[in-house]
Short mmCIF file of C-alpha atoms in Angstrom, two decimals:
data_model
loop_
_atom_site.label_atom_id
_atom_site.label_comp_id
_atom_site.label_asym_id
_atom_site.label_seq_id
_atom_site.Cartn_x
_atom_site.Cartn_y
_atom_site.Cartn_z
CA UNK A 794 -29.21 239.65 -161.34
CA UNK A 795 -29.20 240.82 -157.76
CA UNK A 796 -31.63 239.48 -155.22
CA UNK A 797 -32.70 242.99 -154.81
CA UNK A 798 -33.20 243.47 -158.38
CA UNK A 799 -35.25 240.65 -158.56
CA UNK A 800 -37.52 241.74 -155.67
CA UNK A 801 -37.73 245.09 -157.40
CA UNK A 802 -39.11 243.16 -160.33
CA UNK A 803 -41.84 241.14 -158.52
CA UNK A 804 -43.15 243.57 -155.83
CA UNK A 805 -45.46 241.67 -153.19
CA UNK A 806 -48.26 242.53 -151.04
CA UNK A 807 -47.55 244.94 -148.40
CA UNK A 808 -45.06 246.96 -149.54
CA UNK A 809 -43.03 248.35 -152.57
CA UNK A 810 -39.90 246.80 -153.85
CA UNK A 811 -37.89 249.64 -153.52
CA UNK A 812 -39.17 250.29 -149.65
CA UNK A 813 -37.84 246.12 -149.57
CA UNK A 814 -34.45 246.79 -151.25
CA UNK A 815 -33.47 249.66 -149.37
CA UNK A 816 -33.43 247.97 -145.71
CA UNK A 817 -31.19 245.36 -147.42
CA UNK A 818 -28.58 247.38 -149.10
CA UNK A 819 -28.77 249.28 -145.53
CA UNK A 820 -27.98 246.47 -143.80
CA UNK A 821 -25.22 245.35 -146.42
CA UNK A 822 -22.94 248.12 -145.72
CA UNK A 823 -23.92 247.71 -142.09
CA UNK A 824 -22.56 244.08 -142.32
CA UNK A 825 -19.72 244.88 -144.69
CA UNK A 826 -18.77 247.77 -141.64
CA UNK A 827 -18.41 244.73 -139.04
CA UNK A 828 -16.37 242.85 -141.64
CA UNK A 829 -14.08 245.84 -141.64
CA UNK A 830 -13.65 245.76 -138.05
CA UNK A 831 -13.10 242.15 -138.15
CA UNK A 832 -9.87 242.76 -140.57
CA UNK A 833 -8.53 245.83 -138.58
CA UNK A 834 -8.46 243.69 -135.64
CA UNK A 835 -7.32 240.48 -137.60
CA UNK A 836 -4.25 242.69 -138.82
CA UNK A 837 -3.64 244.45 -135.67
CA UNK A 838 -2.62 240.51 -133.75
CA UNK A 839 -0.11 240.09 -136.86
CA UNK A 840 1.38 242.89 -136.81
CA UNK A 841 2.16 243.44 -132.75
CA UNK A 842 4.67 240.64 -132.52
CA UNK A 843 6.92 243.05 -134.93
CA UNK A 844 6.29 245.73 -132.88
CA UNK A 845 7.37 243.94 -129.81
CA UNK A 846 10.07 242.66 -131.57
CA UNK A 847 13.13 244.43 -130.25
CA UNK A 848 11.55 244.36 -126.66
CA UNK A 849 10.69 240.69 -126.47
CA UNK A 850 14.29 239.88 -128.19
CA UNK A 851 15.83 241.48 -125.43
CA UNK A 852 13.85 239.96 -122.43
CA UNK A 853 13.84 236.44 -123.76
CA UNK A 854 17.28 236.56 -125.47
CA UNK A 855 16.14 235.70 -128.57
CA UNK A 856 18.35 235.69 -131.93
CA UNK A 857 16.94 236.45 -135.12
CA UNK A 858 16.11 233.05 -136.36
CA UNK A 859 14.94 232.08 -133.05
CA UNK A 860 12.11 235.04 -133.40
CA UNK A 861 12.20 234.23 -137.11
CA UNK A 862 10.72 231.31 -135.63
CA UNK A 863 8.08 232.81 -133.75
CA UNK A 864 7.08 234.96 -137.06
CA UNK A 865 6.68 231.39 -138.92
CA UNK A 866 4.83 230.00 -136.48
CA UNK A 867 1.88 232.12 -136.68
CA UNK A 868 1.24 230.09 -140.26
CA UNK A 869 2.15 226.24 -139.23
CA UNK A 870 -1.44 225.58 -138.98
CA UNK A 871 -2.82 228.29 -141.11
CA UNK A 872 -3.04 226.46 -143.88
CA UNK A 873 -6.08 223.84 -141.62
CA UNK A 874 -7.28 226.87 -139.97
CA UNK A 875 -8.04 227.94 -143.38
CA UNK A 876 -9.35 224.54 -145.65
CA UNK A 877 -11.38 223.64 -142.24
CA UNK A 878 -12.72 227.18 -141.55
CA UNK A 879 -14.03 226.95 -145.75
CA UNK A 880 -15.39 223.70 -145.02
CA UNK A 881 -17.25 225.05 -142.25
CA UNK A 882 -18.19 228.05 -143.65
CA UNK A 883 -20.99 226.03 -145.93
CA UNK A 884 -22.07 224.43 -142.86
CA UNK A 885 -22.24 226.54 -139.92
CA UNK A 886 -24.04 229.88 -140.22
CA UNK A 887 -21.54 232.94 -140.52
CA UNK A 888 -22.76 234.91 -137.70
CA UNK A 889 -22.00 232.14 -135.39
CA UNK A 890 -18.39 231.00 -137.17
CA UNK A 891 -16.78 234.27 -137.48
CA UNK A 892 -17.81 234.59 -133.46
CA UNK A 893 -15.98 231.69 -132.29
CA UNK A 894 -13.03 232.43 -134.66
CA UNK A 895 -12.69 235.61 -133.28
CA UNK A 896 -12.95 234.52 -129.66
CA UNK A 897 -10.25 232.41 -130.16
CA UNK A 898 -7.58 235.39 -131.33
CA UNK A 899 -8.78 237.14 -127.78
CA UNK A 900 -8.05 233.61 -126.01
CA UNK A 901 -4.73 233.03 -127.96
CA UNK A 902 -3.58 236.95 -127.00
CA UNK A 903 -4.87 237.07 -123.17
CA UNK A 904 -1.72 234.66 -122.07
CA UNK A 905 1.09 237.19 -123.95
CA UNK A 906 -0.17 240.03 -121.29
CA UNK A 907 1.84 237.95 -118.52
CA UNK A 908 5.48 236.95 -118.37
CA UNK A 909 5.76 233.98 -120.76
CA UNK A 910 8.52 231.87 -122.50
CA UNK A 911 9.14 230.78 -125.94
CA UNK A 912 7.38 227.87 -126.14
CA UNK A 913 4.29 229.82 -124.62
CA UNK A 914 4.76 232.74 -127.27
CA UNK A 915 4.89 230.33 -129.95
CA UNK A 916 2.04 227.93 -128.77
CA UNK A 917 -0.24 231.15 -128.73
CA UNK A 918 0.54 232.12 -132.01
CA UNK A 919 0.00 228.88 -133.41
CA UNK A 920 -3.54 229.06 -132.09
CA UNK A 921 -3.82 232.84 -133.42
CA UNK A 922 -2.94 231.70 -136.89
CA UNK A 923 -5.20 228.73 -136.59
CA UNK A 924 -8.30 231.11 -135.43
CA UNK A 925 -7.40 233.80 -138.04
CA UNK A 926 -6.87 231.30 -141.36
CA UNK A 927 -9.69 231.72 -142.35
CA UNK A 928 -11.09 234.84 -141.46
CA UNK A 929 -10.29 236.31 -144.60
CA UNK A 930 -12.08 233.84 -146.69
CA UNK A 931 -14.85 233.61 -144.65
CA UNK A 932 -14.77 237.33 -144.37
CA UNK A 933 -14.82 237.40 -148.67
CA UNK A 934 -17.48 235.00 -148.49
CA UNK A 935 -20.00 236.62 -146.54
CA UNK A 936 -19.13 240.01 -148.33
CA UNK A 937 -20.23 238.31 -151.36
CA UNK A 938 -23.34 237.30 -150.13
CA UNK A 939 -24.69 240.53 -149.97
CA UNK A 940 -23.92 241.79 -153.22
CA UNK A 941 -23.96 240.40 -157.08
CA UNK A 942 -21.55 239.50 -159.48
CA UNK A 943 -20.98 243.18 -160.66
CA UNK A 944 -21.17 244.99 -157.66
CA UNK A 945 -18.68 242.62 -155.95
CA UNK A 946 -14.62 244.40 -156.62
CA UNK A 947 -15.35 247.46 -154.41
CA UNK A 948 -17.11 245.75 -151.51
CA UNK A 949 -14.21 243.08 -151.73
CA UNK A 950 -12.23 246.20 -151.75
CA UNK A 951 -12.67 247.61 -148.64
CA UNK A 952 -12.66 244.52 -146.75
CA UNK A 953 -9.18 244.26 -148.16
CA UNK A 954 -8.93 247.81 -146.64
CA UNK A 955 -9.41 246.73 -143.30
CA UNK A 956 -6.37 244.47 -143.64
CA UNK A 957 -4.32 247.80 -143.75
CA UNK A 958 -5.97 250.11 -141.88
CA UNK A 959 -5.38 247.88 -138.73
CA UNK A 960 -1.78 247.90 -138.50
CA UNK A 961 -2.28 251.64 -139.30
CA UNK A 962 -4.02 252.65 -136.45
CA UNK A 963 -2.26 249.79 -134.10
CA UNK A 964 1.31 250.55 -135.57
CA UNK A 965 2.13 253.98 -133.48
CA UNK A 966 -1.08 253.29 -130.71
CA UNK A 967 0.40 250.30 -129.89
CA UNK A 968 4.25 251.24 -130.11
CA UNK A 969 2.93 253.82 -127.36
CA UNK A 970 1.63 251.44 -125.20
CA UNK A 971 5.01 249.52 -125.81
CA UNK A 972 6.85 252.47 -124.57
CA UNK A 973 4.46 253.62 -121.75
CA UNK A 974 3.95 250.15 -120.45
CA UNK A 975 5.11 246.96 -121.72
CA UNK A 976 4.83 244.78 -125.07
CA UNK A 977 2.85 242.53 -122.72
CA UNK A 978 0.54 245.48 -122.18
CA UNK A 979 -0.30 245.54 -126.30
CA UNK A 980 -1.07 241.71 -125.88
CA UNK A 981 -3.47 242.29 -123.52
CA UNK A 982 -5.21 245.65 -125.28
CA UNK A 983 -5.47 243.57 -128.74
CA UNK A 984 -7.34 240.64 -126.10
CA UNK A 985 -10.34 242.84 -125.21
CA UNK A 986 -9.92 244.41 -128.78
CA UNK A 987 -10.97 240.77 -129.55
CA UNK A 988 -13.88 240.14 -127.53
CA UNK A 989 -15.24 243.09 -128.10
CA UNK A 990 -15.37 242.76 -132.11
CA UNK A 991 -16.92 239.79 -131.46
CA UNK A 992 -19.93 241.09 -129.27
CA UNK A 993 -20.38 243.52 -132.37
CA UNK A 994 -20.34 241.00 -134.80
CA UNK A 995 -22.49 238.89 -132.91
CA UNK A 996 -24.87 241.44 -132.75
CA UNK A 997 -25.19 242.58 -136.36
CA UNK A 998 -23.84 240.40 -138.23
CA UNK A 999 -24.38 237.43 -140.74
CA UNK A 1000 -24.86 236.24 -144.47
CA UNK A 1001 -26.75 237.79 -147.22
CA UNK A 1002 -29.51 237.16 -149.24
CA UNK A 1003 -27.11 236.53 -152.56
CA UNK A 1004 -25.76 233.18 -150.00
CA UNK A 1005 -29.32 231.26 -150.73
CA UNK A 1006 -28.42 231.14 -154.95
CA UNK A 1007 -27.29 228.24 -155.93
CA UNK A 1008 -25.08 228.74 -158.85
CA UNK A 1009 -23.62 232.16 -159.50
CA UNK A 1010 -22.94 234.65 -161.54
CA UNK A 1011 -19.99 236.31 -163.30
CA UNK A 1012 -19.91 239.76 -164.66
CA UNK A 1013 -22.46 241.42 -166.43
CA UNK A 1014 -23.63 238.95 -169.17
CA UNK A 1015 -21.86 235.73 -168.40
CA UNK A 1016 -23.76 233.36 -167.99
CA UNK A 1017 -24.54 231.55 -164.96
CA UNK A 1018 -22.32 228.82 -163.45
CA UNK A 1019 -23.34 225.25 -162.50
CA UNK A 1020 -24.72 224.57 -158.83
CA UNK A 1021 -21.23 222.73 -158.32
CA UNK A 1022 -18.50 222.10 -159.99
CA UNK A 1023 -16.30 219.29 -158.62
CA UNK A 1024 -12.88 220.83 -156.52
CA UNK A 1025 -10.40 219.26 -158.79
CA UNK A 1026 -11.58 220.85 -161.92
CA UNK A 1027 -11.91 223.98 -160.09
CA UNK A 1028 -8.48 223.67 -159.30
CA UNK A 1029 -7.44 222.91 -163.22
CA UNK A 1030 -8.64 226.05 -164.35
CA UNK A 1031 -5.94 228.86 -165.06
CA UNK A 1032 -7.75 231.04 -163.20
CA UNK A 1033 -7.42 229.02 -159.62
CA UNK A 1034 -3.95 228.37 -160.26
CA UNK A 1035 -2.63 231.39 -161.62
CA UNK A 1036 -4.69 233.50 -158.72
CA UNK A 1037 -2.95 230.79 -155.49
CA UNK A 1038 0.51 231.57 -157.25
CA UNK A 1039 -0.52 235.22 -157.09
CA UNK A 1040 -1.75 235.04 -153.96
CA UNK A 1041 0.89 232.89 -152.66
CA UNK A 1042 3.90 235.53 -153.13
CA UNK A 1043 1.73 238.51 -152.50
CA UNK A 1044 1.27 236.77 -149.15
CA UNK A 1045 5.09 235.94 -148.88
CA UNK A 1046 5.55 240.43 -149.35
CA UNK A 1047 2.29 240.47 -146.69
CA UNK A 1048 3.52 238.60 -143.97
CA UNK A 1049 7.53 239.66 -143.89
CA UNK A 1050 5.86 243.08 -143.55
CA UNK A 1051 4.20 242.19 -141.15
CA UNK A 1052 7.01 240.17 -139.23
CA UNK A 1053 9.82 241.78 -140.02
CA UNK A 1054 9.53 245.52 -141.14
CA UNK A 1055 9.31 247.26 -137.53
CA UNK A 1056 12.93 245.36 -137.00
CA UNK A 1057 14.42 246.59 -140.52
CA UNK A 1058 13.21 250.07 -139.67
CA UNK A 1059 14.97 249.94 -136.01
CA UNK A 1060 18.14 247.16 -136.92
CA UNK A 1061 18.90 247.39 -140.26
CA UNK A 1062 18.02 251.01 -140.91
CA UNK A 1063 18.60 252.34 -137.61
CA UNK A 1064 15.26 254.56 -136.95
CA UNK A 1065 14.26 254.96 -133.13
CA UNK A 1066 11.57 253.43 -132.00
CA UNK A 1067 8.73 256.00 -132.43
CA UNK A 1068 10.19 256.92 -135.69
CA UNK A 1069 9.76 253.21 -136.48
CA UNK A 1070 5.85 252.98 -135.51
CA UNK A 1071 5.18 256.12 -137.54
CA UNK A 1072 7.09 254.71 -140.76
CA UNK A 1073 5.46 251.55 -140.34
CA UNK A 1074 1.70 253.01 -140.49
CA UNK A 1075 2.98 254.49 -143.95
CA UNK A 1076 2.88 251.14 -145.99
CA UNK A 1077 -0.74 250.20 -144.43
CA UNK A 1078 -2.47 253.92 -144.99
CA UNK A 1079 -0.83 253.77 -149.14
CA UNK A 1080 -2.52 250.11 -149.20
CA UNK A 1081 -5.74 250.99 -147.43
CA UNK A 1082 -6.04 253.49 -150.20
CA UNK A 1083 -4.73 251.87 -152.97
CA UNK A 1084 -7.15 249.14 -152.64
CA UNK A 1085 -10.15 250.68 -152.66
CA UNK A 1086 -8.71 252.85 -155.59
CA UNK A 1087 -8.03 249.90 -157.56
CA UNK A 1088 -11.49 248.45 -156.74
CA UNK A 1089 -13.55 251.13 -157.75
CA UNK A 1090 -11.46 251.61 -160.82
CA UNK A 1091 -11.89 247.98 -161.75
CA UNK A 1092 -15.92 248.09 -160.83
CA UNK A 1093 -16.14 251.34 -163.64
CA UNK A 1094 -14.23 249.31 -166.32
CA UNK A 1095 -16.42 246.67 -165.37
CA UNK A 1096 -19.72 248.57 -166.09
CA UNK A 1097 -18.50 250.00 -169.21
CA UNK A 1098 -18.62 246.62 -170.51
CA UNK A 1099 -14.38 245.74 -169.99
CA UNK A 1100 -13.64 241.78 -169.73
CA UNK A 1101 -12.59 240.50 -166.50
CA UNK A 1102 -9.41 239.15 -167.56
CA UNK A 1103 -8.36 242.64 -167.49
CA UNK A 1104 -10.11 244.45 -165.04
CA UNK A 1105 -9.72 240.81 -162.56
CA UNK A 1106 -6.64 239.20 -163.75
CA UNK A 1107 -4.33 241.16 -165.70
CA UNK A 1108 -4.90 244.63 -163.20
CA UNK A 1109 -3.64 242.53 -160.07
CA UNK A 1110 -0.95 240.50 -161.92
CA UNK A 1111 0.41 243.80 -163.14
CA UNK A 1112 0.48 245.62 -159.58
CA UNK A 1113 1.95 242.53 -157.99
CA UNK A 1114 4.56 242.73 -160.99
CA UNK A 1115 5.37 246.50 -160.36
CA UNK A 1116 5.60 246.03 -156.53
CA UNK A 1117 7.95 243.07 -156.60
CA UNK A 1118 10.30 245.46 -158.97
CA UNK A 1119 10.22 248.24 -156.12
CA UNK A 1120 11.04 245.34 -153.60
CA UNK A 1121 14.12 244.81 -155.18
CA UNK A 1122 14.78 248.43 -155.73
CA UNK A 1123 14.40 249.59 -152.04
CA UNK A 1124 16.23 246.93 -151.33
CA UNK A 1125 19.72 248.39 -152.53
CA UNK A 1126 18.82 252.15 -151.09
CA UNK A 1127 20.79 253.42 -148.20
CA UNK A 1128 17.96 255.01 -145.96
CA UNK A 1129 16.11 258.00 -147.11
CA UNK A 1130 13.26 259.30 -148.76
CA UNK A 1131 13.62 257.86 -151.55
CA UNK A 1132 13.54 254.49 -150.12
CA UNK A 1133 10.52 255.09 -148.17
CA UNK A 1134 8.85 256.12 -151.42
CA UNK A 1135 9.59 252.62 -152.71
CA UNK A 1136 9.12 250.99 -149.63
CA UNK A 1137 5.12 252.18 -149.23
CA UNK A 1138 5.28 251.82 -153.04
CA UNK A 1139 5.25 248.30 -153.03
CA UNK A 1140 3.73 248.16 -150.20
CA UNK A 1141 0.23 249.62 -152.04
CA UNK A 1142 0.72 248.10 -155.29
CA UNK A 1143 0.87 244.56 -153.48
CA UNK A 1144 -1.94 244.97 -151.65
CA UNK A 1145 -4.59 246.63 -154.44
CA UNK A 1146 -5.28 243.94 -155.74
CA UNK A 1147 -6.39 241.81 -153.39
CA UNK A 1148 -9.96 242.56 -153.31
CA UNK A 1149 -10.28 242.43 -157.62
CA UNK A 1150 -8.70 239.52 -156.83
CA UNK A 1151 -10.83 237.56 -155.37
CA UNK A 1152 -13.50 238.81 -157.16
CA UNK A 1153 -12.33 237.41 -159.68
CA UNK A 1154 -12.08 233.93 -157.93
CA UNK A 1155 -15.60 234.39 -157.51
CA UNK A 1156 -16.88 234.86 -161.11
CA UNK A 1157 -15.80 231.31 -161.22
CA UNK A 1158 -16.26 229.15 -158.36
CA UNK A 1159 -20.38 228.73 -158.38
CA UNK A 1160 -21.65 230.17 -154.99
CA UNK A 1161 -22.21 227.55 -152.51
CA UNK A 1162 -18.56 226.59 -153.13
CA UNK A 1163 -16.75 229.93 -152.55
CA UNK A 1164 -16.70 228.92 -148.95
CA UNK A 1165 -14.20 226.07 -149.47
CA UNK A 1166 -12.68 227.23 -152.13
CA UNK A 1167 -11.79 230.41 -151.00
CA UNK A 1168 -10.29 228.82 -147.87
CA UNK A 1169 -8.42 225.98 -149.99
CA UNK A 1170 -6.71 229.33 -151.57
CA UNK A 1171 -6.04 231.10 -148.27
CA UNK A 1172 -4.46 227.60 -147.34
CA UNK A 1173 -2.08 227.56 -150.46
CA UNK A 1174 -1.10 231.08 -150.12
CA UNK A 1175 -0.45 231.01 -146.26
CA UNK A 1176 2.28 228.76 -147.29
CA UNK A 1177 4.13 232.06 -148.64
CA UNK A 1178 4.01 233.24 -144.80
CA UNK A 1179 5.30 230.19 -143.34
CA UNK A 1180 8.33 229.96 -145.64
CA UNK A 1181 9.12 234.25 -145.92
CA UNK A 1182 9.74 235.25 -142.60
CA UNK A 1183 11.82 231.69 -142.02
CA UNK A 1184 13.86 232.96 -145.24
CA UNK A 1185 14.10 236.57 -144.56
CA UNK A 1186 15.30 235.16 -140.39
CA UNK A 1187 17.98 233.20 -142.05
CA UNK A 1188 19.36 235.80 -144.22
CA UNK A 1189 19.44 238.54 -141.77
CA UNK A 1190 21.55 235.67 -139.23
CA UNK A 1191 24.09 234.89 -142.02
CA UNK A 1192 24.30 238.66 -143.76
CA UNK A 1193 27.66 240.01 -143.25
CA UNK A 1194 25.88 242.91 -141.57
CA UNK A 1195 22.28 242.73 -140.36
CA UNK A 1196 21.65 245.82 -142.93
CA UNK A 1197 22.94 243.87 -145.63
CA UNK A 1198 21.02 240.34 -144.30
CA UNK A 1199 17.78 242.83 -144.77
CA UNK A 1200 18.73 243.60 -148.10
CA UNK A 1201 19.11 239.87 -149.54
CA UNK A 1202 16.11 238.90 -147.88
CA UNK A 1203 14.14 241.72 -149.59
CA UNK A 1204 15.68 240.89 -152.77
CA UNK A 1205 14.87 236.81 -153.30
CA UNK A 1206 11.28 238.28 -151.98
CA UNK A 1207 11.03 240.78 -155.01
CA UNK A 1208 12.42 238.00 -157.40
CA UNK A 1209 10.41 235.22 -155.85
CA UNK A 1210 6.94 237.84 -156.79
CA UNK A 1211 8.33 238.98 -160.37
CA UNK A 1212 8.15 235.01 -160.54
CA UNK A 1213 4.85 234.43 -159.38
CA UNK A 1214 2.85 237.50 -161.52
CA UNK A 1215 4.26 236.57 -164.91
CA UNK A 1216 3.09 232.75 -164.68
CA UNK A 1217 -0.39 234.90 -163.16
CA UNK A 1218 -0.53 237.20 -165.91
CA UNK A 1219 -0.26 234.39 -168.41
CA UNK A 1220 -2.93 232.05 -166.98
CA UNK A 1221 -5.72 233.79 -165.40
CA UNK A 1222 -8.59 234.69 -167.24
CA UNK A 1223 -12.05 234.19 -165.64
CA UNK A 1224 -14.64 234.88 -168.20
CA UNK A 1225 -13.06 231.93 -170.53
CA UNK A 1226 -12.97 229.79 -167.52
CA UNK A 1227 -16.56 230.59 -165.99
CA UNK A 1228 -17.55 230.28 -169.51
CA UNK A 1229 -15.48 226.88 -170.24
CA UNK A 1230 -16.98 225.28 -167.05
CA UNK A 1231 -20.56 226.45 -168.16
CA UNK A 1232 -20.03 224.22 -170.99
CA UNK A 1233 -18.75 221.38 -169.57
CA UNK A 1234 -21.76 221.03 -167.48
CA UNK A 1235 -24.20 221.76 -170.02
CA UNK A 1236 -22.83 219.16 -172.38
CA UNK A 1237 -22.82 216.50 -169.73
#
């Protein structure tokens, strides 16, 4: 039961419950808000170096696995940014963390907005990927915090949301900047972009009261979870593995995307380059949507009493399924309509279920652990953005044309995720696991 729910049930001097719980579900979407401006922004820094792509190619000379390279780099030490920033997130008080994490993206962009080389360039983005590990996690974490068990897949949701919505708004605002100015000039708007989310965040925002529970909760009627379970049975459950595998080559689709669609719209399809920053917003407005779609959906079946190895596991197996078969079948399009269809297709089935996702993760991993755990996960599946846009570089450099280099890359991706939700769709199932660990502890 919610923290509200409980203080609804034991009113206290001075006031009425309901005149207690309203301030705090106020200040809930208030804080979920900031966390939404935290993703756009997060999104926004992973997304310019694609849009700069073809300019910064061109002034540095670069070949394709050289800025392959630079895409990679971002996620060398993702992975520690994110196990570290978990660790920390039990530790150091969230309003206070996710300020110096996002200080750091405004301090990794502000060198970009001068002339640089690329050593610089990729030094920076090291540090960017570092700072913005675990922001999602952390940014899951908090979300959490403020509401229960039940209420959890639409909040997680729309902070998902914000993941798309940035590179929709910074996709054709900051190809214009591109054009007007320089690609240095984007570096340096997405820099005081930066430090001014984190004066906001600063400001208003922090943990919940759900953060103070010590075990947790799954959905409606579970039963609660131990205090702490210890990380390596965490990790042996179906649920934790089959979600990082899920996770891992939704992540690969995520970050070639990211890297390496604004160049497959321009090189390999041949779009110019405002054409290029309008189709790219398409893929992150269909997600944006798609993802709070799925979450409300999966928050009614949820109520009306469905398990959450549907409405938790199977749901974003199945979309992550579906999307890798529209990778593959964009893939051998010529350029048209009907390949953009497939193209934002996959796009918004890949990214729905992110935010059911994790709330899944969260009906088993006991609450003062989702911290760690949650950044242990972001760790594993970063691994699918270090090793993606190194693949998808390498194919495009040895593809008899770059069109065709495109096309393999985009079809080991959709193979590689067909891979990864079948072994997810076959082993994740919370409720037995939350239920299983229950047990365990009990009986010891």
């Amino acid at each position: 039961m919610a923290v509200e729910q409980q203080e609804a049930s034991a009113p206290e001097p001075g006031g009425t419950a309901s005149g207690r719980a309203a301030p705090v579900r106020r200040r809930a979407w208030t804080v979920l808000a900031l966390l939404v401006c935290l993703m756009l922004v997060n999104y926004a820094d992973k997304v310019v170096v694609g849009l700069a792509g073809v300019g910064m190619k061109e002034e540095l000379g670069l070949t394709d696995a050289e800025f392959g390279v630079i895409q990679s780099s971002f996620f060398w030490l993702f992975a520690v940014g994110s196990v570290l920033g978990g660790w920390l997130g039990g530790k150091v008080r969230a309003r206070w963390l996710l300020a110096i994490i996002a200080s750091l993206w405004a301090l990794s962009l502000a060198p970009m907005a001068a002339q640089v080389g690329f050593t610089t360039i990729v030094a920076c983005r090291v540090l960017l990927g570092f700072a913005e590990g675990p922001t999602t996690a952390l940014a899951m974490q908090v979300a959490h915090s403020w509401f229960p068990a039940h209420q959890r897949a639409v909040p997680s949701s729309i902070v998902v949301a914000g993941a798309g919505i940035g590179p929709l708004i910074a996709a054709p605002a900051l190809t214009w900047v591109i054009l007007t100015h320089s690609w240095h000039a984007a570096f340096g708007v997405l820099a005081i972009c930066g430090a001014v989310v984190t004066v906001a965040w600063l400001i208003g925002g922090d943990s919940g009261p759900e953060d103070t529970r010590g075990g947790g909760h799954g959905p409606a009627g579970a039963a609660a979870l131990p205090e702490r379970v210890p990380l390596r049975r965490l990790f042996s459950t179906g649920t934790l593995i089959g979600m990082s595998l899920l996770f891992f080559v939704a992540y690969a689709n995520t970050s070639v995307k990211v890297s390496w669609l604004p160049l497959y719209l321009r090189e390999g399809l041949g779009y110019d380059a405002i054409t290029a920053g309008r189709l790219v917003a398409l893929p992150y407005l269909g997600s944006a949507v798609a993802v709070i779609l799925v979450g409300v959906a999966s928050a009614a079946l949820t109520r009306r009493g469905v398990g959450g190895r549907l409405t938790r596991g199977i749901l974003p197996g199945a979309m992550v399924l579906a999307s890798g078969v529209c990778t593959i079948a964009f893939s051998s399009l010529d350029r048209g309509v009907p390949q953009m269809v497939l193209l934002v297709l996959s796009s918004c089935l890949n990214s729905a279920g992110y935010g059911v996702a994790f709330a899944g993760l969260a009906d088993v991993v006991p609450a003062k652990q989702r911290g760690v755990v949650f950044g242990i996960v972001t760790g594993i599946y970063s691994l699918g953005g270090v090793v993606a846009p190194l693949v998808v570089g390498r194919l495009v450099s040895a593809g008899e044309s770059v069109a065709l280099g495109y096309g393999d890359g985009f079809l080991v991706l959709g193979v590689t995720m067909i891979v990864g939700a079948l072994a997810a769709l076959l082993l994740v199932n919370p409720a037995r696991d939350a239920a299983k660990l229950t047990a365990e502890r009990t009986a010891g």
